Short mmCIF file of C-alpha atoms in Angstrom, two decimals:
data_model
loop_
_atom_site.label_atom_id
_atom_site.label_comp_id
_atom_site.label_asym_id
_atom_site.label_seq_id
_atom_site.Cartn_x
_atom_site.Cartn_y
_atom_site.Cartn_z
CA UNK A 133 -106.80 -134.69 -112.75
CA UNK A 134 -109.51 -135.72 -115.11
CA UNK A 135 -113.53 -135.61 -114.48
CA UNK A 136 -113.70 -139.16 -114.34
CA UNK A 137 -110.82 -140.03 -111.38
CA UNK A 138 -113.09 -136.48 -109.43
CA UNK A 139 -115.82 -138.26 -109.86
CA UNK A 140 -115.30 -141.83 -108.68
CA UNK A 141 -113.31 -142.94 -105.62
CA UNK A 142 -112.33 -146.48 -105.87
CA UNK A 143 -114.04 -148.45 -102.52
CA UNK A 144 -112.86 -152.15 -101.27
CA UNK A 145 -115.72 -154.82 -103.11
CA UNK A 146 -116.43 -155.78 -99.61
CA UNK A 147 -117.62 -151.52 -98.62
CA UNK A 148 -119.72 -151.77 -101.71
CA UNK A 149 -121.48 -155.41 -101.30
CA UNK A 150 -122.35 -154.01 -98.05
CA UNK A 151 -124.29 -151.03 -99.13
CA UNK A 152 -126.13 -153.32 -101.45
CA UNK A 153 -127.21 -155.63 -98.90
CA UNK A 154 -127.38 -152.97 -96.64
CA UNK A 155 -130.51 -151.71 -98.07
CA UNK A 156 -133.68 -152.94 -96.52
CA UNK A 157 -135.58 -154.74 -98.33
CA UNK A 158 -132.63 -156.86 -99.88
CA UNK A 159 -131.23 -156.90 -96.26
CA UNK A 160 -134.43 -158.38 -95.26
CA UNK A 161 -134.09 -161.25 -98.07
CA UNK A 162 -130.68 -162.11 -96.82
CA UNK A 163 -131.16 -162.40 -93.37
CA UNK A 164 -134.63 -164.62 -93.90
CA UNK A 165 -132.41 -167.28 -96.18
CA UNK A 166 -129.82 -167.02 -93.30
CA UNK A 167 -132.32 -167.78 -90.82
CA UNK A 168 -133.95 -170.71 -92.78
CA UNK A 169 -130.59 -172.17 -93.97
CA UNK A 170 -129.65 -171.93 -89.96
CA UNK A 171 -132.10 -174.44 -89.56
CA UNK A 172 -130.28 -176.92 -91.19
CA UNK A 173 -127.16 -176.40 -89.46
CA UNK A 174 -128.41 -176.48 -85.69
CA UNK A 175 -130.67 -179.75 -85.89
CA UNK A 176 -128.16 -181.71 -88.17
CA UNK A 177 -128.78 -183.77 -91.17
CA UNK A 178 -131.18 -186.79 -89.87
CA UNK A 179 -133.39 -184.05 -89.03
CA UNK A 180 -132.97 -182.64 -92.11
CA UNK A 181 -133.99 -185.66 -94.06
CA UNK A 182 -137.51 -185.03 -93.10
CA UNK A 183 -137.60 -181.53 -93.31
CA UNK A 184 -139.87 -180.45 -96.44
CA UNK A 185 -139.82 -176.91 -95.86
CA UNK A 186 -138.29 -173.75 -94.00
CA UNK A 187 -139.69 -170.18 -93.88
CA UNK A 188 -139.65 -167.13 -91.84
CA UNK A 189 -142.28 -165.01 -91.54
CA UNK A 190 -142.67 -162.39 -89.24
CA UNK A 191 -140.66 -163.81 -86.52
CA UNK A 192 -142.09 -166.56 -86.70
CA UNK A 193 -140.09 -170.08 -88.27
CA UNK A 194 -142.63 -171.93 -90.23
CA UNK A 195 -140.57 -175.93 -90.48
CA UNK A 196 -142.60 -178.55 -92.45
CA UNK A 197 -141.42 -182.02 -91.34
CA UNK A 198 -142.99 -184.95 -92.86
CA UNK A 199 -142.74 -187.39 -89.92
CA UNK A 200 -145.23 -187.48 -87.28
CA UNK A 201 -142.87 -189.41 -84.72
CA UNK A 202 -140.13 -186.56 -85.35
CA UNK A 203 -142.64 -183.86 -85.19
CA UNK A 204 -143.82 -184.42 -81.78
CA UNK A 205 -140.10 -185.00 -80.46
CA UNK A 206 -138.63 -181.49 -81.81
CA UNK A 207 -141.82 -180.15 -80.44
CA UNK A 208 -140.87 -181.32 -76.96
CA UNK A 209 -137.55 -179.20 -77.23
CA UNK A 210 -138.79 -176.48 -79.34
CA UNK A 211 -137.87 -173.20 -76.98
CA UNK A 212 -134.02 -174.98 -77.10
CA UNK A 213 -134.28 -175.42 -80.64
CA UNK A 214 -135.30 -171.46 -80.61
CA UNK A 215 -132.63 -170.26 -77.89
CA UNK A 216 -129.88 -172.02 -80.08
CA UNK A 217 -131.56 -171.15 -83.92
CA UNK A 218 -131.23 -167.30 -81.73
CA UNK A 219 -127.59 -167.32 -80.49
CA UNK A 220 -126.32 -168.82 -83.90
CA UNK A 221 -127.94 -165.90 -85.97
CA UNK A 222 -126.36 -163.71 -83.49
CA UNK A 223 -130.07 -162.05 -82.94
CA UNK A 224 -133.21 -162.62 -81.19
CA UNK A 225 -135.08 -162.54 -84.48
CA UNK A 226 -137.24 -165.83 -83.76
CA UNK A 227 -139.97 -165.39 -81.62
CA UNK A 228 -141.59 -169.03 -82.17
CA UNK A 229 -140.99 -171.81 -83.81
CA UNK A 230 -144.33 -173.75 -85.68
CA UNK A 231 -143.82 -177.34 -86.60
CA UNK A 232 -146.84 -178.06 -89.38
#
């Protein structure tokens, strides 16, 4: 057997993608896009319309929507919007949700 095939053991792409986005801080990148992109996906695309901006930061989801009207609505159901942005990541990463 030669030194290369001792030193290398093939692994599935999938075993090594994980390692790489396994690792903390890139973990941490991945799962904040997830959470922002989730968004998105739970409110729907009206709602999305007058979205400007989506971040996370500790715990918190920081949502910039442009319309006043809208903004006090979503506000009125924010904890659901929270409980279902929570059970589609899977997690309870979101601790509150700020509308600015």
């Amino acid at each position: 057997m030669s030194d290369f095939q001792k030193k290398f053991d093939p692994k599935p792409i999938k075993s090594v993608l994980q390692d790489i986005v396994g690792q903390k801080s890139l973990k941490k990148g991945v799962q904040n896009v997830r959470i922002c992109n989730s968004w998105g996906e739970i409110v729907g695309e009206n709602v999305m319309k007058y979205t400007d901006e989506v971040r996370f930061s500790h715990n918190i989801l920081y949502v910039k929507i442009h319309s006043a009207p809208l903004k006090m609505e979503l506000n009125y159901g924010i904890e659901n919007l929270k409980q279902k942005l929570n059970n589609h990541l899977g997690l309870e990463v979101i601790q509150k949700i700020v509308l600015i």
